[in-house]
CSV table of C-alpha atoms in Angstrom, one decimal:
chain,number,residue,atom,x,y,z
A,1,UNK,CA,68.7,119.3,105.1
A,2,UNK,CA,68.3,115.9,106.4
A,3,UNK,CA,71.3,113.8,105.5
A,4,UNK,CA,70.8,109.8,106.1
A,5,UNK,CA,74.5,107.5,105.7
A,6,UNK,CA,74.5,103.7,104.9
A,7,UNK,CA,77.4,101.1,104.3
A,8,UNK,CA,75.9,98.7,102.0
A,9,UNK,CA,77.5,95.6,100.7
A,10,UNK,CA,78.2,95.2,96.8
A,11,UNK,CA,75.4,93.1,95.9
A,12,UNK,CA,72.7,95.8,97.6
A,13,UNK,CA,74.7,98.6,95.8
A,14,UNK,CA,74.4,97.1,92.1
A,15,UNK,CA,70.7,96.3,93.3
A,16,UNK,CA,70.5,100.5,94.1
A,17,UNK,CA,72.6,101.6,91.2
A,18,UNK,CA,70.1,99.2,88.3
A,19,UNK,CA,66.8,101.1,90.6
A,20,UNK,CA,67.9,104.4,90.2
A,21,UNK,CA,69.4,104.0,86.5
A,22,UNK,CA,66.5,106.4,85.2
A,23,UNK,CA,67.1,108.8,87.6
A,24,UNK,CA,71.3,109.1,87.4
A,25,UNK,CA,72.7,112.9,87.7
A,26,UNK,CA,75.8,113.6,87.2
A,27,UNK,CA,78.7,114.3,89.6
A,28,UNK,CA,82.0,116.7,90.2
A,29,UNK,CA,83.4,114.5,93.1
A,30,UNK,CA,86.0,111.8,91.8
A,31,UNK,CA,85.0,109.6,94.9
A,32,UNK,CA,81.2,109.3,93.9
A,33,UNK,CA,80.2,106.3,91.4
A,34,UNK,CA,77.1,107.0,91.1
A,35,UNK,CA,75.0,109.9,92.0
A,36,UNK,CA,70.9,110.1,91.5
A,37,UNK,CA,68.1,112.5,92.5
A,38,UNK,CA,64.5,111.0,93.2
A,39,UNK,CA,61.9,112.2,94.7
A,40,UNK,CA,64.1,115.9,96.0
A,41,UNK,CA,66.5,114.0,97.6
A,42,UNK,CA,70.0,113.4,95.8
A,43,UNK,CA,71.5,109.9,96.5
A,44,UNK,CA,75.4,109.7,96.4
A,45,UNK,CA,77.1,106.1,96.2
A,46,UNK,CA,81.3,106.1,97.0
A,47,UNK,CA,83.5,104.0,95.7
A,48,UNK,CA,83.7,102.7,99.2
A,49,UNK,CA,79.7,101.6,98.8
A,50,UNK,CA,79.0,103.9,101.5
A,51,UNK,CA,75.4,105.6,100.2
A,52,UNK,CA,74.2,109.0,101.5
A,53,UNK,CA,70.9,110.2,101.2
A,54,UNK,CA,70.3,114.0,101.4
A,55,UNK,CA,67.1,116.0,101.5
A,56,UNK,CA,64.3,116.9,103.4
A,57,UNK,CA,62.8,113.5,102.4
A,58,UNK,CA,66.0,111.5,103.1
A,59,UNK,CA,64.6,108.8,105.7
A,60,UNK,CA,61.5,108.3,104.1
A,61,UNK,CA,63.1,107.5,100.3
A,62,UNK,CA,65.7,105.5,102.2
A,63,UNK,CA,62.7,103.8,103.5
A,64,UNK,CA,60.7,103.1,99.9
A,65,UNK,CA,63.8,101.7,98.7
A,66,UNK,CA,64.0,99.3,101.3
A,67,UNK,CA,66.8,100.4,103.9
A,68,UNK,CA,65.5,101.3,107.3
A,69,UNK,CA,68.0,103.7,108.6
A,70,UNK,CA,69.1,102.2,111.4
A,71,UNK,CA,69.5,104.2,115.5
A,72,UNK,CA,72.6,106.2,115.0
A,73,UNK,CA,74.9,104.9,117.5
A,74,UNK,CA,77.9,107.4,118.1
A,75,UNK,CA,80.2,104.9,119.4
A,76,UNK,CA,79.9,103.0,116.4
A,77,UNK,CA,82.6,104.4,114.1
A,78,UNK,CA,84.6,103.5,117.7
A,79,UNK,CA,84.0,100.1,117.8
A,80,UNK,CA,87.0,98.3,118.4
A,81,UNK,CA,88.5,95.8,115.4
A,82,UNK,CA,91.3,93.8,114.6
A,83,UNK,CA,92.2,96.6,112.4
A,84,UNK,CA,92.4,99.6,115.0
A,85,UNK,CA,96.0,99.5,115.8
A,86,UNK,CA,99.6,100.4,113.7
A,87,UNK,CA,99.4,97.7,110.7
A,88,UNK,CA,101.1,96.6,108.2
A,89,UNK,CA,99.3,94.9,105.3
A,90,UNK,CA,100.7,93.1,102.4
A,91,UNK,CA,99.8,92.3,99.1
A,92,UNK,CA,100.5,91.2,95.6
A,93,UNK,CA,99.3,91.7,92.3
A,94,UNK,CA,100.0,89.4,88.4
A,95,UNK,CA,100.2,86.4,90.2
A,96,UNK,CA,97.7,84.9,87.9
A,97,UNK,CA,98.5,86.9,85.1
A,98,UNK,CA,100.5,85.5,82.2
A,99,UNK,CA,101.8,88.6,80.8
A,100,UNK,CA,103.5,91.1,83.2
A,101,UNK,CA,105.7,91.7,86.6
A,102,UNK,CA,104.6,90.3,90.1
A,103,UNK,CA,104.1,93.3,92.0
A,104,UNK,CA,104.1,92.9,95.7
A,105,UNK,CA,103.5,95.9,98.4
A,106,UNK,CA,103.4,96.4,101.7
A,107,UNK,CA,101.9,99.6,103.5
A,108,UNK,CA,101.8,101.1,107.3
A,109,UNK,CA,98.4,102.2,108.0
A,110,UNK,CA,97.6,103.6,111.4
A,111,UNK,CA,93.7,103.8,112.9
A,112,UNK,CA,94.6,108.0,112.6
A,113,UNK,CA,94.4,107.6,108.4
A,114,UNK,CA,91.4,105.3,108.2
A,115,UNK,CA,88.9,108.3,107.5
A,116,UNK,CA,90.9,109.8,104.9
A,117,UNK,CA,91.2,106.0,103.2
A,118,UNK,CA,87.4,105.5,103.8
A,119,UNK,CA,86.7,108.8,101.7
A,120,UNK,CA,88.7,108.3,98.8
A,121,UNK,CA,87.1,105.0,98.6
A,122,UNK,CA,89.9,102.6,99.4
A,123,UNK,CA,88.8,98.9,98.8
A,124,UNK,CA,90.2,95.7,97.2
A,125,UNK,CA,91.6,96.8,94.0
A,126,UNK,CA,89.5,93.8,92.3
A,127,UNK,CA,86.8,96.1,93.1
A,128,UNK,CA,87.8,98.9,91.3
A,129,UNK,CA,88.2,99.5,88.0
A,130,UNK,CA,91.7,100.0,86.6
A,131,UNK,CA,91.0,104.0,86.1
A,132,UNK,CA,89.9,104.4,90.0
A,133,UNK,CA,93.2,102.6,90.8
A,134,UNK,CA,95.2,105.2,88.9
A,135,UNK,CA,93.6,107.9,90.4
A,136,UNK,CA,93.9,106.6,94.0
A,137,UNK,CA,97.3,105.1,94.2
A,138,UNK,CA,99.6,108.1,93.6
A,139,UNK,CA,97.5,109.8,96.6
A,140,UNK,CA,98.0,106.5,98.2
A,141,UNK,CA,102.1,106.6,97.8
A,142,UNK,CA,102.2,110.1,98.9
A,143,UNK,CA,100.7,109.7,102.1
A,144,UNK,CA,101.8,106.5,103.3
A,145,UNK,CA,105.0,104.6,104.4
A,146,UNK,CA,105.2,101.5,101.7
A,147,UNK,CA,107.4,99.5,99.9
A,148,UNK,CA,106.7,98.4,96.3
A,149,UNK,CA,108.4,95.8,94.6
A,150,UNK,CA,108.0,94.7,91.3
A,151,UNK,CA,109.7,91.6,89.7
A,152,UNK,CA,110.1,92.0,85.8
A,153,UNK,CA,108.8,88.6,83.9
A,154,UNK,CA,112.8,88.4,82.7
A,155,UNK,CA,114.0,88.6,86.1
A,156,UNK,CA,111.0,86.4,86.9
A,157,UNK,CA,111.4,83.5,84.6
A,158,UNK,CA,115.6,83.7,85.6
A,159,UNK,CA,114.5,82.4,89.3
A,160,UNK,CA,110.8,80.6,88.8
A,161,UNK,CA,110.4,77.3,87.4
A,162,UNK,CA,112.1,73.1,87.2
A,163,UNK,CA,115.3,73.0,88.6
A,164,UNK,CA,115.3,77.1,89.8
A,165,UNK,CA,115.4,79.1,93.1
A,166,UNK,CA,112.2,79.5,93.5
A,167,UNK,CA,108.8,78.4,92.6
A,168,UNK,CA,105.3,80.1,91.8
A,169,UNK,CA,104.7,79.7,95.8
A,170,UNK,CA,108.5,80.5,97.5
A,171,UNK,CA,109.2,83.9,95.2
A,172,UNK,CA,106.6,85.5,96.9
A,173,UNK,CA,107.5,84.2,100.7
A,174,UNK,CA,110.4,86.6,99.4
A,175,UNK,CA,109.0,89.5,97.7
A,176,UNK,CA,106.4,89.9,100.7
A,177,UNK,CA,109.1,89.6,103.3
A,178,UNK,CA,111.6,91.5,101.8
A,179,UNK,CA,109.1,94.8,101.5
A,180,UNK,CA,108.0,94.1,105.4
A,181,UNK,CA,111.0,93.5,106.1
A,182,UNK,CA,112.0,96.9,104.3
A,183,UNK,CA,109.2,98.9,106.0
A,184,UNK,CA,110.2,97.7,109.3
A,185,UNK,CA,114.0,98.9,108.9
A,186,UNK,CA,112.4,102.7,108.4
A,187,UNK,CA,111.3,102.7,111.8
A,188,UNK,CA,107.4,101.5,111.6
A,189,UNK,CA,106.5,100.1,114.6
A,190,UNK,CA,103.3,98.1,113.8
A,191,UNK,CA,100.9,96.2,116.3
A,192,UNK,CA,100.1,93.8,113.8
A,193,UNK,CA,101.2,92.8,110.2
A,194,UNK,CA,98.8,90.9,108.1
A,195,UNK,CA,99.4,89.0,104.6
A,196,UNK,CA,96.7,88.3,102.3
A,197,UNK,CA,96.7,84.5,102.3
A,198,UNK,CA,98.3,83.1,99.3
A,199,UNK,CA,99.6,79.8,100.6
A,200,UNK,CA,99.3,78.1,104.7
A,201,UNK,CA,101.3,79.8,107.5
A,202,UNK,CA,103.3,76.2,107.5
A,203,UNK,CA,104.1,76.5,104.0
A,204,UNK,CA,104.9,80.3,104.3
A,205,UNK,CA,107.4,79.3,107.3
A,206,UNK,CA,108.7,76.5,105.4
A,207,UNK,CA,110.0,78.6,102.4
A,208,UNK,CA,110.5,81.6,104.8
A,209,UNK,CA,113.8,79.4,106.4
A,210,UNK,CA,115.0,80.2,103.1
A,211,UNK,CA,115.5,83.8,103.3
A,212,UNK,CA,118.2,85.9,104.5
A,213,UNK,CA,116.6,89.7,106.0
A,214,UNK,CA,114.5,88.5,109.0
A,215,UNK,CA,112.4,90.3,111.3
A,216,UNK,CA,110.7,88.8,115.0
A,217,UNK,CA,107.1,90.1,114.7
A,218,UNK,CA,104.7,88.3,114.4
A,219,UNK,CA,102.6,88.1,111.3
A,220,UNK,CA,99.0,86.8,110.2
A,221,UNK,CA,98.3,85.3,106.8
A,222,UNK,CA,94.4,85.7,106.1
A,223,UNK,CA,92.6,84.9,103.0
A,224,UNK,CA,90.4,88.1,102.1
A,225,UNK,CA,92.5,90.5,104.0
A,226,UNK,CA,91.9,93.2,101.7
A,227,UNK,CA,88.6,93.4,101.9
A,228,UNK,CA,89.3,93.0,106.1
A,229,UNK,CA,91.9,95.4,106.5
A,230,UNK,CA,92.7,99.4,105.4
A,231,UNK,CA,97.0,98.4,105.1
A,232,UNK,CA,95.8,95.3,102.8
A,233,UNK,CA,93.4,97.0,100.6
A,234,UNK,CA,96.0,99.8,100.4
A,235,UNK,CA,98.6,97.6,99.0
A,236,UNK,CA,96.3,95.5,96.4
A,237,UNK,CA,95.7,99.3,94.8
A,238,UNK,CA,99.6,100.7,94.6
A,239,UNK,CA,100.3,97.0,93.6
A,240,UNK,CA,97.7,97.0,90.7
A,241,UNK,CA,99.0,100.1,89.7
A,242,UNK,CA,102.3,99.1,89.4
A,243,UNK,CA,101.5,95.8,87.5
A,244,UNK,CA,99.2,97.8,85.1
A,245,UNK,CA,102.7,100.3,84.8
A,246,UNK,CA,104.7,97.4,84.2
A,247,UNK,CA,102.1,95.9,81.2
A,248,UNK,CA,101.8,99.1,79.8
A,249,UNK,CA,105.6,99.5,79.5
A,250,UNK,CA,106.2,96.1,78.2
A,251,UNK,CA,103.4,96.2,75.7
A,252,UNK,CA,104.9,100.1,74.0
A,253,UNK,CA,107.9,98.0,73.9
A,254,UNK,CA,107.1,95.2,72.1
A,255,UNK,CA,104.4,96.6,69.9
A,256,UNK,CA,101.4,94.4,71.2
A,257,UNK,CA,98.2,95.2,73.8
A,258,UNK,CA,99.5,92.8,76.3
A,259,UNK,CA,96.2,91.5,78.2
A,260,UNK,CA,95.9,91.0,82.0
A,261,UNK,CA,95.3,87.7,82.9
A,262,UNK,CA,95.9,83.9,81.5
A,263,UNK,CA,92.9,83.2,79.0
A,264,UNK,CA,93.0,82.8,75.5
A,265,UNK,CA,93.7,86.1,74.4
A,266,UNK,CA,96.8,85.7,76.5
A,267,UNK,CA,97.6,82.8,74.0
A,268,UNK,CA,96.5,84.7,70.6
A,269,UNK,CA,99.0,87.4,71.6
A,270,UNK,CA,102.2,85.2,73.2
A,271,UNK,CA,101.6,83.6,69.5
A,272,UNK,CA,101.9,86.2,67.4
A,273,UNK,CA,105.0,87.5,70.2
A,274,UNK,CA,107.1,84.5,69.4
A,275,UNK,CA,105.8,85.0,65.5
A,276,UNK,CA,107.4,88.3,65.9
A,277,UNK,CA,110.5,87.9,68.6
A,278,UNK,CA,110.9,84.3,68.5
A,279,UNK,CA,111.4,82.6,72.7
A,280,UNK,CA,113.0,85.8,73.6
A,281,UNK,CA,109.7,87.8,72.9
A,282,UNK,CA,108.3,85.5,75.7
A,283,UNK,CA,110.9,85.4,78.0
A,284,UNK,CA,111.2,89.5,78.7
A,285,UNK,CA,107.0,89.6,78.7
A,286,UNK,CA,105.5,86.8,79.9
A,287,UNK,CA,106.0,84.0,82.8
A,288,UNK,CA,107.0,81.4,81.1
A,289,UNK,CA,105.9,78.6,83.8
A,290,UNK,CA,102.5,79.1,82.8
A,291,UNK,CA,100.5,76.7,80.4
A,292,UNK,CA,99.7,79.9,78.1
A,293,UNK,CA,103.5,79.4,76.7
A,294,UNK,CA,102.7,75.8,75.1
A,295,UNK,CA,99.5,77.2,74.0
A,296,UNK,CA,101.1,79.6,71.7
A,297,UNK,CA,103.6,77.0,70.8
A,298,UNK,CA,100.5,74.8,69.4
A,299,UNK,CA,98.9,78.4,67.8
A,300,UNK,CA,101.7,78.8,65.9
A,301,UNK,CA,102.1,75.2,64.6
A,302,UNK,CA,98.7,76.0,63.2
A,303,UNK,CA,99.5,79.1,61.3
């Protein structure tokens, strides 16, 4: 059996994925999202958008479908990258969403763990949906030096906002270098530690003068990192996780499906929240710096 392996970009997979629609089997493995068979040869896309083609025909469908398999170059998987090295990546997660925690995570990845990431389909937990994420990040936790930290919207709205420790931007200089900061006291030793760029390195050094634990390596803020680097992706999916923990908890507790996000369902629901619990509702649920909260003031006028 011939067996023919592409990395393809999102955009090309969707593109493969609508093609084959009419020809979609079904699959066992939890990394495959979508699986076909055309023309004898059974087509297998990861969650990681790597696509292989298997059969005696595999070149040649490849081929009609428009990908020229390119000259198999064995040094290629060897190539060296900023990423092959000990790293540390951080990430954060319900930044932008109203209801919820702010979870932040950072994770030691070492070039040794990158094939096992690669096939359970690690990526940018944007690019997964919420189920893949839940599947993934226990895995993720058990085999991999982290720290999660998860601030509640209570706790939240006690240092964010006028006249507070913090702002939206400074709480998480904090959170991120409090879990580095964390991961480097249990003896990880990376070459490199990388931040998905939420703010400038100034500004992050500006608000970083602030903080009491300090560590001397160096670090890299990037915008994008996750989708550059294993440790980054690898803490945007046990972050997500741990937000979508936190919503589910809070939303059991207060009887409402608290959304993900800031748009006007966000507003419909902090409405009927402070219908139901008065500010307080707000205060242990939401983040109260955000525009949503006069929103659902002005909803309730209404009623």
């Amino acid at each position: 059996m011939n067996t023919l392996v592409l990395q393809l970009d999102e955009k090309t997979v969707q593109y493969l994925i609508q093609t084959l629609k009419e020809h979609r089997i079904q699959s066992t493995n939890a990394y495959v999202r979508f699986a076909a068979k055309f023309k004898q040869v059974t087509i297998l896309i990861y969650a990681s958008r790597k696509v292989v083609f298997q059969g005696k025909n595999a070149s040649a469908v490849a081929q009609e479908l428009g990908y020229k398999p390119a000259v198999h170059n064995s040094n290629q998987d060897n190539i060296k990258n900023e990423q092959d090295c000990p790293l540390i990546g951080s990430d954060e997660v319900g930044n932008g969403s109203y209801f919820g925690g702010l979870a932040v995570v950072a994770s030691f990845v070492k070039q040794a763990d990158h094939a096992f990431l690669r096939e359970l389909g690690v990526d940018d937990s944007k690019n997964l949906t919420d189920v893949k994420i839940k599947q993934i990040a226990p895995l993720l936790e058990a085999k991999l030096p982290h720290k999660a930290l998860l601030l509640s919207p209570q706790k939240y709205n006690e240092v964010v906002g006028d006249n507070k420790l913090h702002n939206a931007v400074s709480v998480k200089v904090a959170l991120h270098n409090q879990a580095i900061f964390l991961l480097l006291q249990e003896g990880c030793q990376p070459d490199k530690i990388v931040i998905d760029a939420f703010t400038s390195p100034k500004n992050y050094q500006k608000y970083l003068k602030n903080e009491n634990n300090r560590f001397l390596n160096p670090l890299t803020l990037e915008e994008k990192a996750e989708g550059k680097y294993l440790a980054v992706a690898v803490s945007s999916i046990i972050a997500r996780k741990l937000f979508l923990d936190n919503l589910d908890e809070l939303s059991q507790k207060v009887g409402f499906n608290l959304p993900s996000g800031a748009g006007q369902q966000s507003d419909k629901i902090a409405s009927q929240i402070l219908k139901t619990y008065g500010k307080l509702g707000l205060e242990t649920t939401a983040k109260l710096h955000f525009k949503n909260t006069k929103k659902a003031y002005q909803l309730l006028k209404k009623e």
